[in-house]
Amino acid sequence: MRINLIGNFNSRGLIQDSQILRGLLSNFYGENLEIRRVQHILPECPQAELNIFLEVINPALFIFASKNIYLPNIEWTYKTWIPYLKEFDEIWVKTLEAQEIFSEYSSNVKFLGWTSIDKEFKEKKNYFKAIVLVGKNMYRNPKPLLKAYYDIYHNEVANLYKLLPELHIPYNPQEVEFFIPDEIKSKVFLYKEHLSEKEYDDLLHECGLAICLSATEGFCHCVNEALSAGCNLLLSPIKPFKELDSQDILYTSEFQVLDNPDCLGTFIDTNSKSVIELLITLGSSEVREIYSDGCALTLIPVSLMALLTLSISYCINL
């Protein structure tokens, strides 16, 4: 069995997708398997029984395989690609939201579910430190969170500001831009340089809270990684995040919903007032007592990440 994994492979998320696929396909096909990683911009690729396109589409490569499969992320699926969707033999989707969207354009959409590669679970964590999951994704801009900190500072909400956790933000300033008011700079720690995997893991293991206020996602490995590492979560109310166990997570509320002008799906803006309300909850006296004991927050019990339920034999009908 010859399989081409075709994509851009320019992010940790896409690399992780390819690693997960390699593991699943190797487990199914065994030794009689040859997997090649192909850059999507190439005009041709090796002949194969199966092409799997990760996030991107190149119709010129369809002819090089007996079967073509698309594994999309909705926020990067351009509307100009819609005519090509019906040309795929199958579209494998990671979320129920994606299943609903792509079923409008293809009759051969198959819901896989998806997963991430676990991080090491750390029980002892610092609940005075929060990691803000931004990276190089412009849709994860932390502006609503920074505005909430600014408003709490100026409104002196029940002396909450001094109890707020430090915000540790690994991000790429070339991709994501935001402004930090002088009043809250003492609470914000920026990591502008690329972190090695060990440096990122060390930060993730130390922080007791992980925050992601993304406006749209195809899946979001970093949230699953934080959950597997034992972090409590504060998330935006987008549908892929809502597909997680809501009893284990604090969700903000939406401010407005906008259509994505270029790609499929929508943008959901987080209401900064709802962030303030959640921070007040996290800053309550009962929670602070739990903080000081070095234990996880009882109001957000951490659960194990759901296992991926994927049947390759069902999805690949060669």
Coordinates of C-alpha atoms in Angstrom, one line a residue:
M1 CA 0.0 0.0 0.0
R2 CA 1.4 3.3 -1.1
I3 CA 0.0 6.4 0.6
N4 CA 0.9 10.1 -0.1
L5 CA 0.3 12.5 2.8
I6 CA -0.1 15.9 1.1
G7 CA 0.1 19.1 2.9
N8 CA 1.9 22.3 4.0
F9 CA 3.4 20.9 7.2
N10 CA 4.2 24.4 8.4
S11 CA 2.8 24.1 12.0
R12 CA 3.0 21.8 15.0
G13 CA -0.7 21.0 14.5
L14 CA -0.3 19.8 10.9
I15 CA 2.8 17.8 11.8
Q16 CA 0.9 16.2 14.7
D17 CA -1.9 15.3 12.3
S18 CA 0.5 13.6 10.0
Q19 CA 2.1 11.7 12.9
I20 CA -1.3 10.5 14.1
L21 CA -2.2 9.4 10.6
R22 CA 1.1 7.6 10.2
G23 CA 0.5 5.7 13.4
L24 CA -3.1 4.7 12.5
L25 CA -2.3 3.7 9.0
S26 CA 0.8 1.7 10.1
N27 CA -1.3 -0.1 12.7
F28 CA -3.9 -1.1 10.0
Y29 CA -1.6 -2.0 7.1
G30 CA 1.4 -3.3 8.9
E31 CA 4.6 -3.8 7.1
N32 CA 3.1 -3.6 3.6
L33 CA 2.9 0.2 3.8
E34 CA 4.9 3.0 2.2
I35 CA 4.0 6.5 3.4
R36 CA 5.5 9.6 1.7
R37 CA 5.1 13.2 2.9
V38 CA 4.5 15.5 -0.1
Q39 CA 4.4 19.3 -0.2
H40 CA 1.1 20.4 -1.7
I41 CA 2.6 23.0 -4.0
L42 CA 4.3 20.4 -6.2
P43 CA 2.9 19.9 -9.7
E44 CA 3.2 16.1 -9.4
C45 CA 3.8 13.4 -6.8
P46 CA 4.7 9.7 -6.7
Q47 CA 2.0 7.2 -7.8
A48 CA 0.0 5.8 -5.0
E49 CA -3.1 3.9 -4.0
L50 CA -4.2 6.7 -1.7
N51 CA -3.7 10.5 -1.5
I52 CA -4.6 12.1 1.8
F53 CA -4.8 15.9 1.7
L54 CA -4.2 17.6 5.0
E55 CA -5.9 21.0 5.2
V56 CA -4.9 22.1 1.7
I57 CA -6.1 21.0 -1.8
N58 CA -4.1 20.6 -5.0
P59 CA -6.4 19.2 -7.8
A60 CA -3.4 18.6 -10.0
L61 CA -2.3 15.7 -7.8
F62 CA -5.6 13.8 -7.9
I63 CA -4.5 11.8 -10.9
F64 CA -1.6 10.3 -9.1
A65 CA -3.7 8.0 -6.8
S66 CA -6.5 5.6 -7.1
K67 CA -8.4 7.3 -4.3
N68 CA -8.3 10.9 -2.9
I69 CA -9.3 11.8 0.7
Y70 CA -9.5 15.2 2.3
L71 CA -8.8 15.8 6.0
P72 CA -9.9 19.5 6.3
N73 CA -9.7 22.3 8.9
I74 CA -12.8 24.4 8.2
E75 CA -11.1 27.7 9.1
W76 CA -8.5 27.2 6.3
T77 CA -10.9 25.6 3.7
Y78 CA -11.3 28.4 1.2
K79 CA -14.7 29.0 -0.4
T80 CA -13.0 28.9 -3.8
W81 CA -12.2 25.3 -3.2
I82 CA -15.9 24.3 -2.9
P83 CA -16.1 23.0 -6.5
Y84 CA -13.3 20.5 -5.8
L85 CA -14.9 19.0 -2.7
K86 CA -17.2 16.7 -4.7
E87 CA -14.1 15.4 -6.5
F88 CA -12.8 13.7 -3.4
D89 CA -13.7 10.0 -2.9
E90 CA -14.1 10.7 0.8
I91 CA -13.9 13.7 3.2
W92 CA -12.8 12.7 6.7
V93 CA -13.8 15.3 9.4
K94 CA -12.6 15.8 12.9
T95 CA -15.6 17.5 14.5
L96 CA -19.4 17.4 14.3
E97 CA -19.4 21.0 13.2
A98 CA -17.2 20.0 10.2
Q99 CA -19.5 17.1 9.4
E100 CA -22.5 19.5 9.2
I101 CA -20.6 22.0 7.0
F102 CA -19.0 19.6 4.5
S103 CA -22.2 17.5 4.2
E104 CA -23.6 20.4 2.3
Y105 CA -21.0 19.9 -0.5
S106 CA -20.4 16.1 -0.5
S107 CA -22.4 12.9 0.1
N108 CA -19.3 11.0 1.2
V109 CA -18.4 12.8 4.5
K110 CA -17.2 10.5 7.3
F111 CA -16.9 11.6 10.9
L112 CA -13.8 10.2 12.4
G113 CA -13.4 12.1 15.6
W114 CA -9.8 13.1 16.3
T115 CA -7.2 13.2 19.1
S116 CA -3.9 14.6 20.0
I117 CA -0.6 13.1 21.2
D118 CA -0.8 13.3 25.0
K119 CA 1.5 15.4 27.1
E120 CA 2.8 14.0 30.4
F121 CA 0.3 14.5 33.2
K122 CA 1.5 16.6 36.1
E123 CA -0.5 16.6 39.2
K124 CA 1.4 19.4 41.0
K125 CA 0.9 22.7 39.3
N126 CA 1.0 26.4 39.9
Y127 CA -2.5 27.9 39.9
F128 CA -1.1 31.4 40.0
K129 CA 0.2 30.9 36.5
A130 CA -1.9 30.5 33.3
I131 CA -0.6 29.6 29.8
V132 CA -2.5 31.5 27.0
L133 CA -2.6 29.3 24.0
V134 CA -1.9 31.6 21.0
G135 CA 1.2 30.4 19.1
K136 CA 1.2 31.5 15.4
N137 CA -2.6 31.3 15.0
M138 CA -4.1 34.8 14.4
Y139 CA -7.6 33.5 15.4
R140 CA -6.4 33.0 19.0
N141 CA -5.7 36.6 19.7
P142 CA -5.8 37.2 23.5
K143 CA -7.3 40.7 23.2
P144 CA -10.6 39.8 25.1
L145 CA -8.5 38.4 27.9
L146 CA -6.2 41.4 28.1
K147 CA -9.3 43.7 28.1
A148 CA -10.8 41.8 31.0
Y149 CA -7.6 42.2 33.0
Y150 CA -7.5 45.9 32.2
D151 CA -11.2 46.4 33.2
I152 CA -10.7 44.5 36.4
Y153 CA -7.7 46.6 37.2
H154 CA -9.5 49.9 36.7
N155 CA -12.8 48.8 38.3
E156 CA -11.2 47.2 41.3
V157 CA -13.6 44.3 41.2
A158 CA -13.6 42.9 44.7
N159 CA -9.8 43.3 45.0
L160 CA -9.7 40.6 42.4
Y161 CA -6.8 42.0 40.3
K162 CA -4.1 41.0 42.7
L163 CA -5.4 37.5 42.8
L164 CA -5.4 37.0 39.0
P165 CA -2.9 34.5 37.6
E166 CA 0.1 35.6 35.6
L167 CA -0.5 35.3 31.9
H168 CA 2.3 33.4 30.0
I169 CA 1.8 33.9 26.3
P170 CA 3.9 32.0 23.7
Y171 CA 3.2 33.6 20.4
N172 CA 4.6 34.7 17.0
P173 CA 4.5 38.5 16.8
Q174 CA 4.7 38.3 13.0
E175 CA 1.4 36.5 12.9
V176 CA -0.5 37.8 16.0
E177 CA -0.6 41.4 17.1
F178 CA -2.0 42.8 20.3
F179 CA -1.4 45.7 22.7
I180 CA -0.7 45.3 26.5
P181 CA -1.6 48.4 28.6
D182 CA 1.0 49.6 31.0
E183 CA -1.3 48.9 34.0
I184 CA -1.3 45.1 33.4
K185 CA 2.2 44.5 32.1
S186 CA 3.4 43.1 35.4
K187 CA 0.9 40.3 35.0
V188 CA 1.8 39.4 31.4
F189 CA 4.9 37.4 30.3
L190 CA 5.5 37.2 26.5
Y191 CA 7.5 34.4 24.8
K192 CA 8.2 35.9 21.3
E193 CA 10.9 33.5 20.4
H194 CA 10.2 30.0 19.2
L195 CA 10.0 27.6 22.2
S196 CA 11.5 24.2 21.9
E197 CA 9.1 21.3 22.6
K198 CA 10.8 20.8 26.0
E199 CA 10.5 24.5 26.9
Y200 CA 6.8 24.5 25.9
D201 CA 6.2 21.3 27.8
D202 CA 7.9 22.7 30.9
L203 CA 5.6 25.8 30.8
L204 CA 2.5 23.7 30.2
H205 CA 3.4 21.4 33.1
E206 CA 3.9 24.3 35.5
C207 CA 0.8 26.3 34.7
G208 CA -2.5 25.3 36.4
L209 CA -4.8 27.1 34.0
A210 CA -4.8 27.1 30.2
I211 CA -6.7 29.8 28.3
C212 CA -7.7 29.7 24.6
L213 CA -10.2 32.3 23.3
S214 CA -10.0 31.2 19.7
A215 CA -12.5 32.7 17.2
T216 CA -12.5 29.5 15.1
E217 CA -10.8 26.1 15.0
G218 CA -10.7 23.0 13.0
F219 CA -9.7 21.0 16.1
C220 CA -7.0 22.6 18.3
H221 CA -4.3 20.2 19.5
C222 CA -3.0 22.7 22.1
V223 CA -6.3 22.5 24.1
N224 CA -6.2 18.7 24.1
E225 CA -2.5 18.8 25.1
A226 CA -3.3 21.1 28.0
L227 CA -6.1 18.9 29.2
S228 CA -3.9 15.8 29.1
A229 CA -1.2 17.7 31.0
G230 CA -3.7 18.3 33.9
C231 CA -4.5 22.0 33.2
N232 CA -7.9 23.5 34.0
L233 CA -9.4 25.2 30.9
L234 CA -11.0 28.5 30.2
L235 CA -12.2 28.4 26.6
S236 CA -14.2 30.4 24.0
P237 CA -17.6 29.0 23.1
I238 CA -16.8 27.8 19.6
K239 CA -18.4 24.5 18.5
P240 CA -15.3 22.3 18.5
F241 CA -14.5 23.4 22.1
K242 CA -18.2 22.7 23.0
E243 CA -17.8 19.2 21.8
L244 CA -15.4 18.6 24.7
D245 CA -16.9 17.7 28.1
S246 CA -18.5 20.9 29.2
Q247 CA -18.5 19.9 32.8
D248 CA -14.7 20.0 32.9
I249 CA -14.3 23.4 31.3
L250 CA -15.3 27.0 31.9
Y251 CA -16.7 28.6 28.7
T252 CA -17.0 32.3 27.9
S253 CA -20.0 33.6 26.1
E254 CA -20.1 35.0 22.6
F255 CA -20.2 38.7 21.8
Q256 CA -21.1 38.3 18.1
V257 CA -21.0 35.7 15.3
L258 CA -19.6 36.6 11.9
D259 CA -19.3 34.7 8.7
N260 CA -15.8 33.9 7.6
P261 CA -15.5 36.0 4.4
D262 CA -12.9 33.7 2.7
C263 CA -13.2 30.3 4.3
L264 CA -15.9 28.0 5.6
G265 CA -17.4 28.4 9.0
T266 CA -17.9 31.4 11.3
F267 CA -16.0 33.6 13.7
I268 CA -17.2 33.9 17.3
D269 CA -16.0 36.9 19.2
T270 CA -15.6 36.3 23.0
N271 CA -17.5 38.7 25.3
S272 CA -14.9 40.2 27.5
K273 CA -17.5 40.7 30.2
S274 CA -18.0 37.0 30.4
V275 CA -14.2 36.6 30.8
I276 CA -14.4 38.9 33.8
E277 CA -17.3 36.9 35.3
L278 CA -15.3 33.7 35.0
L279 CA -12.2 35.3 36.5
I280 CA -14.3 36.5 39.4
T281 CA -15.4 32.8 39.9
L282 CA -11.8 31.7 39.7
G283 CA -10.8 34.4 42.2
S284 CA -13.3 33.5 44.8
S285 CA -12.1 33.0 48.4
E286 CA -13.0 29.3 48.2
V287 CA -11.0 28.8 45.1
R288 CA -8.0 30.8 46.5
E289 CA -7.9 28.4 49.5
I290 CA -7.7 25.5 47.1
Y291 CA -5.0 27.3 45.2
S292 CA -2.9 27.6 48.3
D293 CA -3.2 23.9 49.0
G294 CA -1.7 23.2 45.6
C295 CA -4.7 21.2 44.4
A296 CA -6.7 21.4 41.2
L297 CA -9.8 23.5 41.2
T298 CA -12.7 21.3 42.3
L299 CA -15.2 23.3 40.3
I300 CA -13.4 22.2 37.1
P301 CA -12.5 18.5 37.6
V302 CA -10.0 17.4 35.0
S303 CA -11.0 14.4 33.0
L304 CA -9.0 12.1 30.8
M305 CA -9.0 13.0 27.1
A306 CA -11.5 11.1 25.1
L307 CA -10.0 8.3 23.1
L308 CA -10.1 8.5 19.3
T309 CA -12.7 6.2 17.8
L310 CA -11.5 5.6 14.3
S311 CA -12.0 2.5 12.1
I312 CA -9.6 2.7 9.2
S313 CA -11.2 -0.4 7.7
Y314 CA -14.5 1.4 7.5
C315 CA -13.1 4.6 6.1
I316 CA -10.8 3.2 3.5
N317 CA -12.8 1.2 0.9
L318 CA -10.1 0.4 -1.6

